Amino acid sequence: MNHGPSAAFGAAMMLGDGPEGERVGVEARARRWLGAHGAVDVSAGPLEALVHAPPPSGRARGYGLGADVSLMWFDWVGLTVRGEVLRAEGRTVHALYAGARLGTYPAVVVTAGIGALVSFFALLGRDP
């Protein structure tokens, strides 16, 4: 939701699945526009994820916080840094990530393209 000509506030939900297992989080988000060409995005909130644990389990459910800061160019592409701290089985685990992210419209186009490719290859693998 826009708040004046140079700021916006909102929320985001994170759902993911990968080699380590599922991740679920909710984050408060804020954006501050830097003139006509850029913006700074900041978000933070609670996170639940599977993390490495000592044997015999190998994995444990961890609870903690995640936060990120992104420097966006228009609403097309940006550089981002993300940190996470989770507590599981009496241990604290943390991670720091850096990378690039897509803005709203490029993300929609890329997501639709990936969906189309997955559907196409799924159809190729079917028996007639």
mmCIF file of N, CA and C in Angstrom, residues 39-110:
data_model
loop_
_atom_site.group_PDB
_atom_site.id
_atom_site.type_symbol
_atom_site.label_atom_id
_atom_site.label_comp_id
_atom_site.label_asym_id
_atom_site.label_seq_id
_atom_site.Cartn_x
_atom_site.Cartn_y
_atom_site.Cartn_z
ATOM 1 N N ALA A 39 14.817 2.214 -5.780
ATOM 2 C CA ALA A 39 14.127 2.088 -4.495
ATOM 3 C C ALA A 39 14.947 1.189 -3.586
ATOM 4 N N VAL A 40 14.712 1.347 -2.297
ATOM 5 C CA VAL A 40 15.285 0.452 -1.295
ATOM 6 C C VAL A 40 14.119 -0.302 -0.664
ATOM 7 N N ASP A 41 14.194 -1.621 -0.659
ATOM 8 C CA ASP A 41 13.187 -2.474 -0.027
ATOM 9 C C ASP A 41 13.796 -3.098 1.223
ATOM 10 N N VAL A 42 13.039 -3.111 2.303
ATOM 11 C CA VAL A 42 13.460 -3.725 3.559
ATOM 12 C C VAL A 42 12.315 -4.608 4.042
ATOM 13 N N SER A 43 12.630 -5.825 4.495
ATOM 14 C CA SER A 43 11.590 -6.701 5.026
ATOM 15 C C SER A 43 12.159 -7.539 6.166
ATOM 16 N N ALA A 44 11.276 -7.946 7.067
ATOM 17 C CA ALA A 44 11.686 -8.792 8.192
ATOM 18 C C ALA A 44 10.461 -9.477 8.774
ATOM 19 N N GLY A 45 10.680 -10.675 9.339
ATOM 20 C CA GLY A 45 9.583 -11.372 9.980
ATOM 21 C C GLY A 45 9.958 -12.764 10.422
ATOM 22 N N PRO A 46 9.003 -13.451 11.069
ATOM 23 C CA PRO A 46 9.250 -14.808 11.575
ATOM 24 C C PRO A 46 9.391 -15.820 10.443
ATOM 25 N N LEU A 47 10.161 -16.868 10.719
ATOM 26 C CA LEU A 47 10.479 -17.882 9.723
ATOM 27 C C LEU A 47 10.498 -19.253 10.394
ATOM 28 N N GLU A 48 10.002 -20.249 9.679
ATOM 29 C CA GLU A 48 10.082 -21.649 10.103
ATOM 30 C C GLU A 48 10.703 -22.428 8.963
ATOM 31 N N ALA A 49 11.722 -23.231 9.260
ATOM 32 C CA ALA A 49 12.393 -23.992 8.206
ATOM 33 C C ALA A 49 13.051 -25.230 8.800
ATOM 34 N N LEU A 50 13.283 -26.227 7.960
ATOM 35 C CA LEU A 50 14.058 -27.393 8.362
ATOM 36 C C LEU A 50 15.538 -27.039 8.251
ATOM 37 N N VAL A 51 16.316 -27.418 9.262
ATOM 38 C CA VAL A 51 17.746 -27.133 9.281
ATOM 39 C C VAL A 51 18.515 -28.414 9.567
ATOM 40 N N HIS A 52 19.817 -28.400 9.262
ATOM 41 C CA HIS A 52 20.668 -29.552 9.587
ATOM 42 C C HIS A 52 20.729 -29.732 11.097
ATOM 43 N N ALA A 53 20.710 -30.977 11.527
ATOM 44 C CA ALA A 53 20.803 -31.298 12.946
ATOM 45 C C ALA A 53 21.737 -32.495 13.100
ATOM 46 N N PRO A 54 22.294 -32.687 14.294
ATOM 47 C CA PRO A 54 23.167 -33.844 14.510
ATOM 48 C C PRO A 54 22.399 -35.155 14.343
ATOM 49 N N PRO A 55 23.108 -36.241 14.011
ATOM 50 C CA PRO A 55 22.454 -37.548 13.931
ATOM 51 C C PRO A 55 21.817 -37.894 15.254
ATOM 52 N N PRO A 56 20.810 -38.688 15.313
ATOM 53 C CA PRO A 56 20.290 -39.513 14.230
ATOM 54 C C PRO A 56 19.266 -38.796 13.350
ATOM 55 N N SER A 57 18.722 -37.681 13.780
ATOM 56 C CA SER A 57 17.642 -37.067 12.995
ATOM 57 C C SER A 57 18.138 -36.471 11.688
ATOM 58 N N GLY A 58 19.278 -35.786 11.701
ATOM 59 C CA GLY A 58 19.800 -35.180 10.476
ATOM 60 C C GLY A 58 19.132 -33.862 10.118
ATOM 61 N N ARG A 59 17.869 -33.697 10.507
ATOM 62 C CA ARG A 59 17.127 -32.467 10.255
ATOM 63 C C ARG A 59 16.242 -32.163 11.453
ATOM 64 N N ALA A 60 16.021 -30.867 11.660
ATOM 65 C CA ALA A 60 15.136 -30.453 12.740
ATOM 66 C C ALA A 60 14.383 -29.207 12.305
ATOM 67 N N ARG A 61 13.214 -29.033 12.852
ATOM 68 C CA ARG A 61 12.423 -27.841 12.559
ATOM 69 C C ARG A 61 12.960 -26.686 13.381
ATOM 70 N N GLY A 62 13.302 -25.578 12.698
ATOM 71 C CA GLY A 62 13.834 -24.412 13.375
ATOM 72 C C GLY A 62 12.886 -23.230 13.251
ATOM 73 N N TYR A 63 12.909 -22.373 14.259
ATOM 74 C CA TYR A 63 12.068 -21.175 14.284
ATOM 75 C C TYR A 63 12.965 -19.986 14.551
ATOM 76 N N GLY A 64 12.699 -18.884 13.844
ATOM 77 C CA GLY A 64 13.519 -17.702 14.056
ATOM 78 C C GLY A 64 13.045 -16.530 13.231
ATOM 79 N N LEU A 65 14.014 -15.738 12.777
ATOM 80 C CA LEU A 65 13.731 -14.520 12.029
ATOM 81 C C LEU A 65 14.537 -14.475 10.739
ATOM 82 N N GLY A 66 13.953 -13.826 9.733
ATOM 83 C CA GLY A 66 14.644 -13.554 8.492
ATOM 84 C C GLY A 66 14.459 -12.088 8.148
ATOM 85 N N ALA A 67 15.449 -11.494 7.490
ATOM 86 C CA ALA A 67 15.353 -10.092 7.087
ATOM 87 C C ALA A 67 16.171 -9.892 5.816
ATOM 88 N N ASP A 68 15.727 -8.969 4.979
ATOM 89 C CA ASP A 68 16.519 -8.657 3.795
ATOM 90 C C ASP A 68 16.421 -7.178 3.435
ATOM 91 N N VAL A 69 17.436 -6.752 2.673
ATOM 92 C CA VAL A 69 17.509 -5.396 2.140
ATOM 93 C C VAL A 69 17.847 -5.525 0.670
ATOM 94 N N SER A 70 17.092 -4.805 -0.172
ATOM 95 C CA SER A 70 17.324 -4.848 -1.612
ATOM 96 C C SER A 70 17.438 -3.437 -2.161
ATOM 97 N N LEU A 71 18.348 -3.242 -3.092
ATOM 98 C CA LEU A 71 18.463 -2.004 -3.834
ATOM 99 C C LEU A 71 17.932 -2.287 -5.235
ATOM 100 N N MET A 72 16.794 -1.672 -5.565
ATOM 101 C CA MET A 72 16.090 -1.959 -6.816
ATOM 102 C C MET A 72 16.368 -0.887 -7.867
ATOM 103 N N TRP A 73 16.441 -1.296 -9.130
ATOM 104 C CA TRP A 73 16.536 -0.387 -10.265
ATOM 105 C C TRP A 73 15.173 -0.398 -10.936
ATOM 106 N N PHE A 74 14.509 0.752 -10.930
ATOM 107 C CA PHE A 74 13.100 0.840 -11.311
ATOM 108 C C PHE A 74 12.372 -0.233 -10.488
ATOM 109 N N ASP A 75 11.455 -0.974 -11.049
ATOM 110 C CA ASP A 75 10.892 -2.148 -10.380
ATOM 111 C C ASP A 75 11.196 -3.358 -11.241
ATOM 112 N N TRP A 76 12.419 -3.370 -11.814
ATOM 113 C CA TRP A 76 12.794 -4.432 -12.744
ATOM 114 C C TRP A 76 13.737 -5.448 -12.120
ATOM 115 N N VAL A 77 14.835 -4.980 -11.572
ATOM 116 C CA VAL A 77 15.851 -5.894 -11.055
ATOM 117 C C VAL A 77 16.547 -5.215 -9.875
ATOM 118 N N GLY A 78 17.076 -6.033 -8.972
ATOM 119 C CA GLY A 78 17.753 -5.464 -7.816
ATOM 120 C C GLY A 78 18.805 -6.394 -7.242
ATOM 121 N N LEU A 79 19.639 -5.832 -6.388
ATOM 122 C CA LEU A 79 20.618 -6.593 -5.628
ATOM 123 C C LEU A 79 20.083 -6.735 -4.213
ATOM 124 N N THR A 80 20.255 -7.903 -3.629
ATOM 125 C CA THR A 80 19.658 -8.161 -2.321
ATOM 126 C C THR A 80 20.626 -8.884 -1.389
ATOM 127 N N VAL A 81 20.489 -8.623 -0.104
ATOM 128 C CA VAL A 81 21.218 -9.329 0.950
ATOM 129 C C VAL A 81 20.177 -9.792 1.960
ATOM 130 N N ARG A 82 20.274 -11.070 2.373
ATOM 131 C CA ARG A 82 19.302 -11.642 3.304
ATOM 132 C C ARG A 82 20.034 -12.385 4.416
ATOM 133 N N GLY A 83 19.553 -12.211 5.625
ATOM 134 C CA GLY A 83 20.091 -12.939 6.764
ATOM 135 C C GLY A 83 18.983 -13.694 7.476
ATOM 136 N N GLU A 84 19.322 -14.844 8.038
ATOM 137 C CA GLU A 84 18.359 -15.655 8.789
ATOM 138 C C GLU A 84 19.037 -16.215 10.029
ATOM 139 N N VAL A 85 18.293 -16.241 11.128
ATOM 140 C CA VAL A 85 18.741 -16.850 12.377
ATOM 141 C C VAL A 85 17.606 -17.728 12.874
ATOM 142 N N LEU A 86 17.901 -19.039 13.064
ATOM 143 C CA LEU A 86 16.882 -19.982 13.524
ATOM 144 C C LEU A 86 17.414 -20.773 14.704
ATOM 145 N N ARG A 87 16.510 -21.184 15.557
ATOM 146 C CA ARG A 87 16.838 -22.001 16.729
ATOM 147 C C ARG A 87 16.179 -23.361 16.569
ATOM 148 N N ALA A 88 16.986 -24.436 16.693
ATOM 149 C CA ALA A 88 16.465 -25.802 16.566
ATOM 150 C C ALA A 88 17.284 -26.736 17.456
ATOM 151 N N GLU A 89 16.601 -27.576 18.220
ATOM 152 C CA GLU A 89 17.241 -28.584 19.079
ATOM 153 C C GLU A 89 18.350 -27.990 19.945
ATOM 154 N N GLY A 90 18.093 -26.810 20.518
ATOM 155 C CA GLY A 90 19.060 -26.202 21.410
ATOM 156 C C GLY A 90 20.237 -25.533 20.728
ATOM 157 N N ARG A 91 20.238 -25.478 19.421
ATOM 158 C CA ARG A 91 21.332 -24.849 18.672
ATOM 159 C C ARG A 91 20.789 -23.662 17.884
ATOM 160 N N THR A 92 21.638 -22.698 17.649
ATOM 161 C CA THR A 92 21.291 -21.560 16.803
ATOM 162 C C THR A 92 22.041 -21.704 15.489
ATOM 163 N N VAL A 93 21.307 -21.624 14.391
ATOM 164 C CA VAL A 93 21.918 -21.669 13.064
ATOM 165 C C VAL A 93 21.612 -20.353 12.362
ATOM 166 N N HIS A 94 22.534 -19.944 11.527
ATOM 167 C CA HIS A 94 22.341 -18.689 10.814
ATOM 168 C C HIS A 94 22.853 -18.825 9.387
ATOM 169 N N ALA A 95 22.344 -17.951 8.528
ATOM 170 C CA ALA A 95 22.753 -17.961 7.126
ATOM 171 C C ALA A 95 22.724 -16.533 6.600
ATOM 172 N N LEU A 96 23.585 -16.265 5.635
ATOM 173 C CA LEU A 96 23.630 -14.979 4.967
ATOM 174 C C LEU A 96 23.668 -15.243 3.471
ATOM 175 N N TYR A 97 22.772 -14.619 2.732
ATOM 176 C CA TYR A 97 22.662 -14.807 1.298
ATOM 177 C C TYR A 97 22.833 -13.457 0.597
ATOM 178 N N ALA A 98 23.369 -13.468 -0.598
ATOM 179 C CA ALA A 98 23.432 -12.274 -1.434
ATOM 180 C C ALA A 98 23.089 -12.699 -2.850
ATOM 181 N N GLY A 99 22.412 -11.841 -3.575
ATOM 182 C CA GLY A 99 22.058 -12.202 -4.939
ATOM 183 C C GLY A 99 21.271 -11.114 -5.628
ATOM 184 N N ALA A 100 20.582 -11.517 -6.664
ATOM 185 C CA ALA A 100 19.768 -10.603 -7.454
ATOM 186 C C ALA A 100 18.310 -11.031 -7.344
ATOM 187 N N ARG A 101 17.411 -10.088 -7.558
ATOM 188 C CA ARG A 101 15.995 -10.406 -7.549
ATOM 189 C C ARG A 101 15.296 -9.628 -8.650
ATOM 190 N N LEU A 102 14.164 -10.160 -9.059
ATOM 191 C CA LEU A 102 13.356 -9.506 -10.076
ATOM 192 C C LEU A 102 12.265 -8.685 -9.421
ATOM 193 N N GLY A 103 11.889 -7.599 -10.089
ATOM 194 C CA GLY A 103 10.765 -6.795 -9.645
ATOM 195 C C GLY A 103 9.451 -7.453 -10.033
ATOM 196 N N THR A 104 8.359 -6.749 -9.816
ATOM 197 C CA THR A 104 7.023 -7.306 -9.979
ATOM 198 C C THR A 104 6.768 -7.855 -11.376
ATOM 199 N N TYR A 105 6.854 -7.016 -12.395
ATOM 200 C CA TYR A 105 6.485 -7.448 -13.748
ATOM 201 C C TYR A 105 7.450 -8.482 -14.328
ATOM 202 N N PRO A 106 8.764 -8.308 -14.219
ATOM 203 C CA PRO A 106 9.651 -9.371 -14.714
ATOM 204 C C PRO A 106 9.432 -10.704 -13.999
ATOM 205 N N ALA A 107 9.135 -10.662 -12.696
ATOM 206 C CA ALA A 107 8.905 -11.906 -11.951
ATOM 207 C C ALA A 107 7.671 -12.635 -12.467
ATOM 208 N N VAL A 108 6.614 -11.884 -12.793
ATOM 209 C CA VAL A 108 5.395 -12.499 -13.335
ATOM 210 C C VAL A 108 5.703 -13.155 -14.684
ATOM 211 N N VAL A 109 6.441 -12.464 -15.547
ATOM 212 C CA VAL A 109 6.773 -12.996 -16.871
ATOM 213 C C VAL A 109 7.643 -14.244 -16.745
ATOM 214 N N VAL A 110 8.670 -14.190 -15.910
ATOM 215 C CA VAL A 110 9.569 -15.342 -15.739
ATOM 216 C C VAL A 110 8.816 -16.522 -15.133
#
